[in-house]
Coordinates of C-alpha atoms and ligand atoms in Angstrom, one line a residue:
X1 CA 11.4 24.1 2.4
X2 CA 10.6 27.1 4.9
X3 CA 7.0 26.0 5.1
X4 CA 8.2 22.5 6.4
X5 CA 10.6 23.9 8.7
X6 CA 8.0 26.3 10.1
X7 CA 5.6 23.5 10.3
X8 CA 8.3 21.4 12.2
X9 CA 9.2 24.0 14.4
X10 CA 5.7 24.5 15.6
X11 CA 5.1 21.0 16.4
X12 CA 8.3 21.0 18.4
X13 CA 6.5 24.1 20.1
X14 CA 3.4 22.2 20.9
X15 CA 4.7 19.0 21.9
X16 CA 8.1 20.0 23.7
X17 CA 8.0 23.6 24.8
X18 CA 4.5 24.0 25.6
X19 CA 2.5 27.1 25.6
X20 CA 4.8 29.1 27.9
X21 CA 7.3 29.8 25.3
X22 CA 5.6 31.8 22.6
X23 CA 5.2 35.5 23.2
X24 CA 1.7 36.8 24.3
X25 CA 0.8 40.3 24.1
X26 CA -1.4 41.9 26.6
X27 CA -4.2 43.3 24.1
X28 CA -8.0 42.7 24.9
X29 CA -9.7 40.1 22.9
X30 CA -11.7 40.8 19.7
X31 CA -15.4 40.2 20.5
X32 CA -15.8 37.4 17.5
X33 CA -12.8 35.5 19.3
X34 CA -14.2 36.2 22.7
X35 CA -17.6 34.7 21.9
X36 CA -16.1 31.3 20.6
X37 CA -13.6 30.9 23.2
X38 CA -16.1 31.5 26.0
X39 CA -18.7 29.1 24.3
X40 CA -15.7 26.5 24.1
X41 CA -14.6 26.9 27.7
X42 CA -18.2 26.3 28.9
X43 CA -18.9 23.5 26.4
X44 CA -15.6 21.4 27.1
X45 CA -14.8 22.0 30.8
X46 CA -12.2 24.1 30.1
X47 CA -13.3 26.8 32.6
X48 CA -12.6 24.7 35.2
X49 CA -10.0 22.6 34.2
X50 CA -7.7 25.4 32.7
X51 CA -9.0 28.5 34.5
X52 CA -10.7 29.7 31.1
X53 CA -13.2 31.8 33.4
X54 CA -16.1 33.9 32.0
X55 CA -15.3 36.9 34.3
X56 CA -11.7 37.0 32.6
X57 CA -10.5 38.0 29.3
X58 CA -8.5 35.3 27.2
X59 CA -5.7 37.3 25.6
X60 CA -5.4 40.0 28.3
X61 CA -5.4 37.5 31.1
X62 CA -3.2 35.0 29.4
X63 CA -5.6 31.9 29.4
X64 CA -3.2 28.9 29.6
X65 CA -2.7 27.0 26.4
X66 CA -3.9 30.2 24.2
X67 CA -1.9 32.7 22.3
X68 CA -3.0 35.9 21.0
X69 CA -1.6 38.6 18.6
X70 CA -3.3 41.9 18.8
X71 CA -6.3 40.3 20.6
X72 CA -6.8 37.7 18.3
X73 CA -6.2 33.7 18.9
X74 CA -3.3 32.5 17.0
X75 CA -2.6 29.3 18.9
X76 CA -4.6 26.9 21.0
X77 CA -3.1 24.1 22.5
X78 CA -5.2 22.2 24.9
X79 CA -3.5 18.6 24.3
X80 CA -4.0 16.1 27.1
X81 CA -6.2 18.5 29.5
X82 CA -8.8 15.9 30.1
X83 CA -11.5 18.1 28.6
X84 CA -14.7 16.5 27.3
X85 CA -17.8 17.4 25.8
X86 CA -18.7 18.6 22.1
X87 CA -16.4 21.2 20.8
X88 CA -18.4 24.1 19.5
X89 CA -18.6 24.9 15.7
X90 CA -16.9 28.6 14.9
X91 CA -19.0 31.3 13.3
X92 CA -19.3 34.9 12.6
X93 CA -15.5 35.4 12.0
X94 CA -14.3 34.0 15.2
X95 CA -10.9 32.8 15.6
X96 CA -9.8 34.2 11.9
X97 CA -6.1 34.6 12.8
X98 CA -5.8 31.0 14.5
X99 CA -2.9 29.2 13.0
X100 CA -2.6 26.3 15.3
X101 CA -5.4 24.2 16.8
X102 CA -4.4 21.2 19.4
X103 CA -7.2 19.3 20.8
X104 CA -5.4 16.1 21.2
X105 CA -5.6 13.6 23.9
X106 CA -8.7 14.5 25.3
X107 CA -12.3 13.2 25.7
X108 CA -14.2 15.2 23.3
X109 CA -17.1 13.4 21.7
X110 CA -19.9 14.2 19.5
X111 CA -19.3 15.6 15.8
X112 CA -16.1 17.2 14.8
X113 CA -16.6 20.9 14.9
X114 CA -17.2 22.6 11.8
X115 CA -14.4 25.0 11.7
X116 CA -14.1 28.0 9.6
X117 CA -10.4 28.9 10.1
X118 CA -8.8 30.8 7.3
X119 CA -5.3 30.8 8.6
X120 CA -5.1 27.5 10.3
X121 CA -2.0 25.2 9.2
X122 CA -2.1 22.5 12.0
X123 CA -4.9 20.8 13.2
X124 CA -4.5 18.1 15.9
X125 CA -7.8 16.2 17.0
X126 CA -6.1 12.8 17.8
X127 CA -6.6 10.5 20.6
X128 CA -10.1 11.4 21.3
X129 CA -13.7 10.1 21.2
X130 CA -15.0 11.7 18.6
X131 CA -18.5 10.2 17.0
X132 CA -19.0 11.9 13.6
X133 CA -17.1 13.2 10.7
X134 CA -19.3 16.2 9.1
X135 CA -19.1 16.1 5.1
X136 CA -17.8 19.7 5.1
X137 CA -15.4 19.2 7.9
X138 CA -12.2 20.2 5.7
X139 CA -13.9 22.8 3.6
X140 CA -13.2 25.7 6.1
X141 CA -9.5 25.2 6.6
X142 CA -8.1 25.9 3.1
X143 CA -4.3 26.5 4.3
X144 CA -4.0 23.2 6.4
X145 CA -0.5 21.7 6.2
X146 CA -0.8 19.0 9.1
X147 CA -3.7 17.2 10.2
X148 CA -3.9 14.3 13.1
X149 CA -7.3 12.4 13.5
X150 CA -5.4 9.1 14.4
X151 CA -7.1 7.1 17.3
X152 CA -10.7 8.2 17.3
X153 CA -11.9 4.8 17.3
X154 CA -15.5 6.0 18.1
X155 CA -15.7 7.7 14.8
X156 CA -18.6 6.3 12.6
X157 CA -17.2 5.2 9.3
X158 CA -16.6 8.0 6.9
X159 CA -15.0 8.1 3.3
X160 CA -13.8 10.5 0.7
X161 CA -16.9 9.9 -1.5
X162 CA -18.8 12.2 1.2
X163 CA -16.4 14.1 3.0
X164 CA -14.5 16.8 1.0
X165 CA -10.8 16.9 1.9
X166 CA -10.1 17.9 -1.8
X167 CA -9.7 21.4 -1.2
X168 CA -6.5 21.4 0.6
X169 CA -3.5 22.5 -1.9
X170 CA -1.2 22.7 1.1
X171 CA -1.4 19.6 2.8
X172 CA 1.8 18.2 3.9
X173 CA 1.1 15.7 6.7
X174 CA -2.2 13.7 7.0
X175 CA -2.6 11.2 9.8
X176 CA -5.8 9.0 10.3
X177 CA -4.8 5.9 11.9
X178 CA -7.6 4.0 13.3
X179 CA -10.0 6.8 12.6
X180 CA -13.1 5.0 10.9
X181 CA -12.0 5.6 7.1
X182 CA -13.8 3.6 4.5
X183 CA -14.2 3.2 1.1
X184 CA -11.5 3.7 -1.7
X185 CA -8.5 6.2 -2.2
X186 CA -9.8 7.0 -5.7
X187 CA -12.0 9.9 -4.7
X188 CA -9.3 11.4 -2.7
X189 CA -6.2 11.1 -5.1
X190 CA -7.9 11.3 -8.4
X191 CA -6.4 14.1 -10.4
X192 CA -8.1 17.5 -10.7
X193 CA -7.7 19.5 -13.9
X194 CA -4.5 20.9 -12.4
X195 CA -3.1 17.6 -11.6
X196 CA -2.7 15.7 -8.3
X197 CA -4.8 17.6 -5.7
X198 CA -2.1 17.5 -2.9
X199 CA 1.1 18.4 -4.6
X200 CA 3.0 18.9 -1.3
X201 CA 1.5 15.8 0.4
X202 CA 4.5 13.7 1.7
X203 CA 3.3 12.0 4.6
X204 CA 0.3 9.9 4.9
X205 CA -0.8 7.6 7.4
X206 CA -4.5 5.8 7.3
X207 CA -3.5 2.2 9.1
X208 CA -6.1 0.2 10.8
X209 CA -9.2 1.4 8.9
X210 CA -11.5 -0.3 6.3
X211 CA -10.1 1.4 3.2
X212 CA -10.8 -1.0 0.2
X213 CA -10.5 -1.3 -3.4
X214 CA -7.5 -0.7 -5.6
X215 CA -4.7 2.0 -5.4
X216 CA -5.1 5.1 -7.7
X217 CA -2.5 6.4 -9.8
X218 CA 0.3 8.1 -7.6
X219 CA 2.7 9.0 -10.1
X220 CA 4.3 12.5 -10.0
X221 CA 3.6 12.9 -6.1
X222 CA 5.8 13.7 -3.4
X223 CA 4.7 11.0 -1.0
X224 CA 7.5 10.0 1.0
X225 CA 5.8 8.0 3.7
X226 CA 2.8 6.1 3.0
X227 CA 1.3 3.9 5.8
X228 CA -2.0 1.8 5.0
X229 CA -1.3 -1.1 6.8
X230 CA -4.3 -3.2 8.1
X231 CA -6.9 -2.1 5.7
X232 CA -8.7 -4.0 3.0
X233 CA -6.9 -2.6 0.1
X234 CA -6.3 -5.0 -2.9
X235 CA -4.8 -5.0 -6.5
X236 CA -1.2 -5.2 -8.0
X237 CA 1.4 -4.0 -5.6
X238 CA 3.3 -2.7 -8.6
X239 CA 1.6 0.5 -7.8
X240 CA 4.6 1.3 -5.7
X241 CA 6.7 2.0 -8.7
X242 CA 4.9 5.3 -8.9
X243 CA 6.8 6.3 -5.7
X244 CA 10.1 4.9 -6.5
X245 CA 11.9 8.1 -6.5
X246 CA 10.1 9.8 -3.5
X247 CA 9.4 6.9 -1.0
X248 CA 11.3 6.7 2.4
X249 CA 8.6 4.5 4.3
X250 CA 6.2 2.0 2.7
X251 CA 4.0 0.4 5.1
X252 CA 1.5 -1.8 3.3
X253 CA 1.2 -4.9 5.8
X254 CA -2.3 -6.7 6.4
X255 CA -4.0 -6.0 3.1
X256 CA -4.7 -8.0 0.0
X257 CA -2.0 -6.6 -2.6
X258 CA -1.3 -9.4 -5.2
X259 CA 1.4 -9.3 -8.0
X260 CA 5.0 -9.7 -7.4
X261 CA 7.5 -7.2 -6.1
X262 CA 8.8 -4.7 -8.7
X263 CA 12.7 -3.8 -9.4
X264 CA 13.6 -1.5 -6.5
X265 CA 16.9 0.0 -8.2
X266 CA 14.9 3.4 -8.6
X267 CA 13.8 3.2 -4.8
X268 CA 17.1 5.1 -3.7
X269 CA 15.6 6.5 -0.6
X270 CA 13.8 3.8 0.8
X271 CA 14.5 2.7 4.3
X272 CA 11.2 0.7 5.4
X273 CA 9.5 -1.6 3.4
X274 CA 6.7 -3.8 5.1
X275 CA 4.5 -5.7 2.8
X276 CA 3.9 -8.9 5.1
X277 CA 0.5 -10.6 5.1
X278 CA -0.5 -9.7 1.5
X279 CA -0.9 -12.1 -1.4
X280 CA 2.4 -11.2 -3.1
X281 CA 3.8 -14.0 -5.2
X282 CA 7.3 -14.4 -7.0
X283 CA 10.8 -13.9 -6.4
X284 CA 12.2 -10.8 -4.2
X285 CA 14.2 -8.9 -6.4
X286 CA 17.9 -8.7 -5.7
X287 CA 17.7 -4.9 -6.2
X288 CA 16.0 -4.9 -2.7
X289 CA 18.6 -6.0 -0.2
X290 CA 21.0 -4.0 -2.3
X291 CA 19.4 -0.6 -1.6
X292 CA 22.0 1.6 0.4
X293 CA 19.2 3.0 3.0
X294 CA 17.3 -0.1 3.7
X295 CA 16.7 -0.4 7.4
X296 CA 13.6 -2.7 7.7
X297 CA 11.8 -5.3 5.4
X298 CA 8.8 -7.1 6.2
X299 CA 7.8 -9.7 4.0
X300 CA 6.3 -12.8 5.9
X301 CA 2.9 -13.9 5.2
X302 CA 2.9 -14.1 1.6
X303 CA 3.1 -16.3 -1.3
X304 CA 6.8 -15.5 -2.0
X305 CA 9.2 -17.8 -4.0
X306 CA 12.6 -18.7 -5.0
X307 CA 15.7 -18.2 -2.8
X308 CA 15.8 -16.4 0.7
X309 CA 16.7 -12.8 -0.2
X310 CA 20.2 -11.9 1.4
X311 CA 19.9 -8.5 3.5
X312 CA 22.7 -7.2 5.5
X313 CA 22.9 -8.1 9.1
X314 CA 22.1 -4.5 10.2
X315 CA 18.5 -4.9 8.5
X316 CA 15.7 -5.8 10.4
X317 CA 13.7 -8.4 8.7
X318 CA 11.5 -11.2 9.1
X319 CA 12.9 -13.3 6.1
X320 CA 13.5 -16.4 8.6
X321 CA 10.1 -16.3 9.7
X322 CA 8.7 -16.3 6.2
X323 CA 11.1 -18.9 5.1
X324 CA 10.0 -21.0 8.1
X325 CA 6.4 -20.9 7.1
X326 CA 6.9 -21.9 3.5
X327 CA 8.0 -18.8 1.4
X328 CA 11.3 -19.5 -0.4
X329 CA 12.7 -22.5 -1.7
X330 CA 15.3 -23.3 1.6
X331 CA 15.6 -22.2 5.0
X332 CA 18.9 -21.0 4.5
X333 CA 20.7 -19.0 2.0
X334 CA 21.5 -20.3 -1.6
X335 CA 20.2 -21.3 -4.9
X336 CA 17.1 -23.3 -5.4
X337 CA 16.9 -26.7 -7.2
X338 CA 17.5 -26.3 -10.7
X339 CA 14.1 -27.8 -11.8
X340 CA 12.7 -25.3 -9.2
X341 CA 14.8 -22.4 -11.0
X342 CA 13.2 -23.4 -14.1
X343 CA 9.8 -23.7 -13.2
X344 CA 9.9 -20.3 -11.3
X345 CA 11.2 -18.9 -14.5
X346 CA 8.1 -20.3 -16.4
X347 CA 5.8 -19.0 -13.4
X348 CA 7.5 -15.7 -13.6
X349 CA 6.9 -15.4 -17.4
X350 CA 3.1 -15.7 -16.6
X351 CA 3.5 -13.1 -13.9
X352 CA 3.8 -15.6 -10.9
X353 CA 0.2 -16.1 -10.6
X354 CA -1.4 -16.9 -7.5
X355 CA -2.7 -20.0 -8.7
X356 CA 0.6 -21.5 -9.0
X357 CA 2.3 -19.6 -6.2
X358 CA -0.1 -21.1 -3.7
X359 CA 1.4 -24.5 -4.4
X360 CA 4.8 -23.9 -5.9
X361 CA 6.4 -23.5 -2.6
X362 CA 9.8 -24.9 -1.2
X363 CA 12.1 -26.7 -3.0
X364 CA 10.8 -30.2 -4.6
X365 CA 8.4 -29.6 -7.5
X366 CA 7.6 -33.5 -7.2
X367 CA 6.1 -33.0 -3.7
X368 CA 2.4 -32.1 -5.2
X369 CA 2.9 -28.9 -7.2
X370 CA -0.1 -27.9 -9.0
X371 CA 0.2 -29.1 -12.7
X372 CA 3.6 -30.7 -12.3
X373 CA 4.2 -34.3 -13.0
X374 CA 7.2 -36.5 -11.9
X375 CA 8.4 -39.8 -12.8
X376 CA 9.5 -42.4 -10.0
X377 CA 13.0 -40.7 -10.3
X378 CA 11.8 -37.5 -9.4
X379 CA 12.4 -35.8 -12.9
X380 CA 9.7 -33.5 -14.1
X381 CA 8.2 -35.1 -17.0
X382 CA 4.9 -33.3 -17.4
X383 CA 3.5 -29.8 -17.1
X384 CA -0.3 -29.5 -17.3
X385 CA -1.3 -25.6 -16.6
X386 CA -4.5 -25.8 -18.9
X387 CA -7.3 -23.4 -18.0
X388 CA -5.7 -21.5 -15.3
X389 CA -6.5 -18.2 -16.6
X390 CA -2.7 -17.5 -17.4
X391 CA -1.5 -14.7 -19.4
X392 CA 2.0 -13.6 -20.2
X393 CA 4.5 -15.7 -22.5
X394 CA 6.2 -19.2 -22.4
X395 CA 9.6 -18.9 -20.9
X396 CA 12.5 -20.6 -22.8
X397 CA 13.1 -22.3 -19.6
X398 CA 10.8 -25.1 -20.5
X399 CA 13.8 -26.2 -22.6
X400 CA 15.7 -26.7 -19.6
X401 CA 13.3 -29.1 -17.9
X402 CA 15.1 -32.1 -20.3
X403 CA 13.0 -34.8 -19.1
X404 CA 9.7 -33.3 -20.2
X405 CA 7.4 -35.5 -22.1
X406 CA 4.3 -33.5 -22.1
X407 CA 3.1 -30.0 -21.9
X408 CA -0.5 -28.7 -21.7
X409 CA -1.1 -24.7 -21.7
X410 CA -4.3 -25.0 -23.5
X411 CA -6.9 -22.6 -23.0
X412 CA -5.1 -20.0 -21.4
X413 CA -4.5 -16.3 -22.8
X414 CA -0.8 -16.7 -23.5
X415 CA 1.0 -14.6 -25.9
X416 CA 4.4 -14.3 -27.6
X417 CA 6.1 -17.0 -29.5
X418 CA 6.7 -20.7 -28.6
X419 CA 10.3 -20.6 -27.5
X420 CA 12.6 -22.9 -29.8
X421 CA 13.9 -24.4 -27.0
X422 CA 10.5 -26.2 -26.3
X423 CA 11.1 -28.1 -29.7
X424 CA 14.5 -29.4 -28.8
X425 CA 13.2 -31.3 -25.6
X426 CA 14.6 -34.9 -26.4
X427 CA 11.7 -36.9 -24.8
X428 CA 8.7 -34.5 -25.8
X429 CA 5.7 -36.8 -27.0
X430 CA 2.9 -34.0 -26.7
X431 CA 2.5 -30.4 -26.7
X432 CA -1.0 -28.9 -26.4
X433 CA -1.1 -25.1 -26.7
X434 CA -4.6 -24.7 -28.4
X435 CA -6.7 -21.7 -27.5
X436 CA -4.2 -19.0 -26.7
X437 CA -3.2 -16.1 -27.9
X438 CA 0.5 -17.2 -29.3
X439 CA 2.2 -15.6 -32.4
X440 CA 5.0 -16.1 -34.9
X441 CA 6.2 -19.3 -36.3
X442 CA 6.0 -22.6 -35.0
X443 CA 9.4 -23.9 -34.0
X444 CA 10.2 -27.2 -36.0
X445 CA 9.2 -30.3 -33.6
X446 CA 10.3 -33.8 -34.3
X447 CA 8.1 -36.0 -36.3
X448 CA 6.9 -38.1 -33.4
X449 CA 5.6 -35.1 -31.3
X450 CA 1.9 -34.6 -31.2
X451 CA 1.3 -30.9 -31.5
X452 CA -1.7 -29.1 -30.9
X453 CA -2.0 -25.3 -31.9
X454 CA -5.5 -24.5 -33.2
X455 CA -7.2 -21.7 -31.6
X456 CA -4.1 -19.3 -31.9
X457 CA -5.2 -17.2 -34.9
X458 CA -1.7 -15.3 -35.0
X459 CA 0.3 -18.7 -34.9
X460 CA 2.1 -19.7 -38.2
X461 CA 2.8 -23.3 -38.9
X462 CA 6.5 -24.3 -39.7
X463 CA 5.1 -27.3 -41.8
X464 CA 6.1 -30.1 -39.2
X465 CA 3.4 -32.7 -38.2
X466 CA 0.8 -31.0 -36.7
X467 CA -2.5 -32.4 -35.4
X468 CA -5.6 -30.8 -35.7
X469 CA -7.9 -31.2 -32.8
X470 CA -11.2 -30.7 -35.1
X471 CA -10.3 -33.6 -37.3
X472 CA -9.0 -36.0 -34.6
X473 CA -11.6 -37.4 -32.2
X474 CA -9.3 -37.6 -29.5
X475 CA -8.7 -34.6 -27.2
X476 CA -5.3 -33.5 -26.2
X477 CA -6.1 -33.4 -22.6
X478 CA -7.2 -37.1 -22.8
X479 CA -3.8 -38.0 -24.4
X480 CA -2.2 -36.2 -21.6
X481 CA -4.3 -37.9 -19.1
X482 CA -3.2 -41.4 -20.6
X483 CA 0.4 -40.3 -20.9
X484 CA 0.3 -39.1 -17.0
X485 CA -1.6 -42.2 -15.7
X486 CA 0.8 -44.4 -17.5
X487 CA 3.7 -42.8 -15.5
Ligands
NAG501 C1 -23.5 34.9 14.8 O1 -24.6 35.9 13.9 C2 -25.9 35.5 13.9 C3 -26.8 36.4 13.2 O2 -25.7 37.7 12.7 C4 -26.5 35.7 15.7 O3 -27.6 35.2 15.7 C5 -25.6 34.8 16.5 O4 -25.9 34.9 17.8 C6 -24.0 35.1 16.4 N1 -23.2 34.0 17.0 C7 -22.4 34.5 17.6 C8 -21.4 33.4 18.5 O5 -21.8 35.6 17.9
NAG502 C1 -0.7 11.3 15.5 O1 -1.4 11.2 16.7 C2 -1.0 10.2 17.2 C3 -1.9 9.7 18.6 O2 -1.8 10.8 19.3 C4 0.5 10.0 17.6 O3 1.1 8.7 18.1 C5 1.1 10.2 16.3 O4 2.6 10.3 16.8 C6 0.8 11.5 15.6 N1 1.6 11.4 14.4 C7 2.2 12.6 13.7 C8 2.9 12.4 12.7 O5 2.3 13.7 14.6
NAG503 C1 -6.0 5.2 21.5 O1 -7.2 5.5 22.2 C2 -7.4 4.7 23.4 C3 -8.4 5.3 24.2 O2 -9.5 5.7 23.4 C4 -5.9 4.6 24.6 O3 -6.6 3.9 25.6 C5 -5.0 4.3 23.6 O4 -3.7 4.3 24.4 C6 -4.7 5.1 22.3 N1 -3.6 4.5 21.4 C7 -2.7 5.3 21.1 C8 -1.6 4.6 20.2 O5 -2.4 6.8 21.5
NAG504 C1 -18.7 3.6 4.6 O1 -19.4 3.5 5.9 C2 -20.9 4.3 5.7 C3 -21.4 4.6 7.1 O2 -21.4 3.2 7.7 C4 -21.7 3.8 4.6 O3 -22.7 4.3 4.5 C5 -20.9 3.7 3.4 O4 -21.6 2.6 2.6 C6 -19.6 2.8 3.6 N1 -18.8 2.9 2.3 C7 -18.2 1.7 1.8 C8 -17.4 2.0 0.5 O5 -18.3 0.5 2.4
NAG505 C1 -2.0 13.3 -12.4 O1 -1.2 14.4 -12.6 C2 0.2 14.2 -12.5 C3 0.8 15.7 -12.5 O2 0.6 16.4 -13.3 C4 0.6 13.3 -13.5 O3 1.9 12.9 -13.6 C5 -0.2 11.9 -13.4 O4 0.1 11.0 -14.6 C6 -1.6 12.3 -13.6 N1 -2.4 11.0 -13.1 C7 -3.5 10.5 -14.0 C8 -4.2 9.3 -13.4 O5 -4.1 11.2 -14.8
NAG506 C1 26.3 -3.9 6.5 O1 25.9 -3.0 7.6 C2 27.2 -2.6 8.1 C3 26.7 -2.0 9.5 O2 25.8 -0.8 9.4 C4 27.9 -1.7 7.3 O3 29.2 -1.1 7.8 C5 28.2 -2.4 5.9 O4 29.1 -1.6 5.2 C6 27.1 -3.1 5.4 N1 27.4 -3.8 4.1 C7 26.8 -3.9 3.1 C8 27.3 -5.0 2.1 O5 26.2 -3.0 2.8
NAG507 C1 -5.7 -11.8 -23.3 O1 -4.6 -10.9 -23.4 C2 -4.5 -10.0 -24.3 C3 -3.2 -9.1 -24.3 O2 -2.6 -9.2 -23.1 C4 -5.6 -8.9 -23.6 O3 -5.9 -7.7 -24.4 C5 -7.0 -9.8 -23.4 O4 -7.8 -8.8 -22.9 C6 -6.9 -10.9 -22.7 N1 -8.0 -11.6 -22.7 C7 -8.5 -12.5 -21.9 C8 -9.7 -13.1 -22.0 O5 -8.2 -12.3 -20.6

């Protein structure tokens, strides 16, 4: 905590009180620091812009924006002074006592300087025009706690496979929005032998870059704020459960995250969740609106299903927009139609696959939902989800669709048992579950139900009538075709 306080206080000094506040001594500048400060002044225009004149002594003559202690520079703040040019590398032990370096809001260009600054804990180079990130940029600053590189829009693409950022054990706050980042986060966050490489890292922003790939394991980290909006990240959104106990702001908009939202009961500190414009499917868990600290939730531009989540009036949210553009079963609050509820339970047991979510929208399954067949009284009579790459289990909600005549789930990777409720469907005529991974004992179907089960090595027959596809020439699919075309 004291470290954090120190950091925050320093930030306040930099941004609010400015350079006059900190005490300055009048000792002559050490020769190593003098050499660097003079080359910096000449290379960046600080000699004219800030009066950092060659003939004067930086510490003794109190160069504006510079603080010294005992003839050594401790703090350089030249934020927003319209400096330009290339910042020189440090060398020969110069600035060995520097703790804060603020170069933000200028027009520096060229490569980021190689800084060998053993004491530095705050570095701001944000809002500049830097062009290149040297591979060893971070290596010389082992004490860094806060880095801001945000908004260096001209920076050539760089990534953590070449740039070594993994040697910053004290890092607390890292900000690199719109800074040319590419590649994956695995190289940055993969564990060292000592565990997570950044044990104190709490605030990360890397929005508006070209990051790609899946998210690494973040379990056991202290991350409170994560902004990775507007990248090309993919994989399941479920990774956020790694951050359940620590997360306060999660901003993941405009990526390609898939899967469904996790239970939020453990996210006790969450106040901002933006996951809009991804590929997220399924029902919004009721645990999300129930969070005590939740203030903003953005969900639109996904494939969310089920009822509109009901947030307290004080929560900023885009659910109305999400609803109007096709997510959720209705525009207003309230439950979905009973058949929709059953179908969503079925989809949920398969993990709300994208292939279904892209079609199973709004509140009428007979309006062309993929794999759903209805009769002219708009009752669901057939479900054909064969060969869709489904995994997961068969939900007992199949048994709630009382008008079902045919079920075809063949050629997927469905596991678990066949629910007994399926065998009780009064109008069922055919069920094909062949070529899956079902286990257990078949429930007993009525004798006039055609049942296809081969290709499920773990499934035991119950002794009722079972059609074996290899002995019957007619394929189940074709039987289903006949059945559906006659409806
Ligand atoms: C650093 O040291 C090298 C060799 O010792 C010398 O050539 C160079 O001029 C020094 N640079 C500065 C900025 O003092
Ligand atoms: C980082 O720099 C950007 C651009 O100057 C600024 O808007 C932002 O507030 C800074 N972030 C933090 C956390 O200080
Ligand atoms: C980013 O930098 C550009 C110029 O390089 C500037 O116009 C813009 O205001 C900056 N954005 C932020 C958020 O500071
Ligand atoms: C990142 O950008 C650099 C420079 O353009 C390129 O060499 C590298 O292949 C990119 N990496 C990825 C993963 O896109
Ligand atoms: C990384 O280390 C942390 C802390 O030691 C641990 O909780 C986590 O499971 C590890 N992650 C991986 C992927 O090994
Ligand atoms: C909804 O928000 C209001 C105002 O912030 C608050 O007073 C009220 O307790 C909240 N209700 C619920 C159910 O959280
Ligand atoms: C099928 O599911 C099992 C268990 O979930 C899994 O181990 C296996 O890799 C899956 N097979 C295919 C082809 O997806």
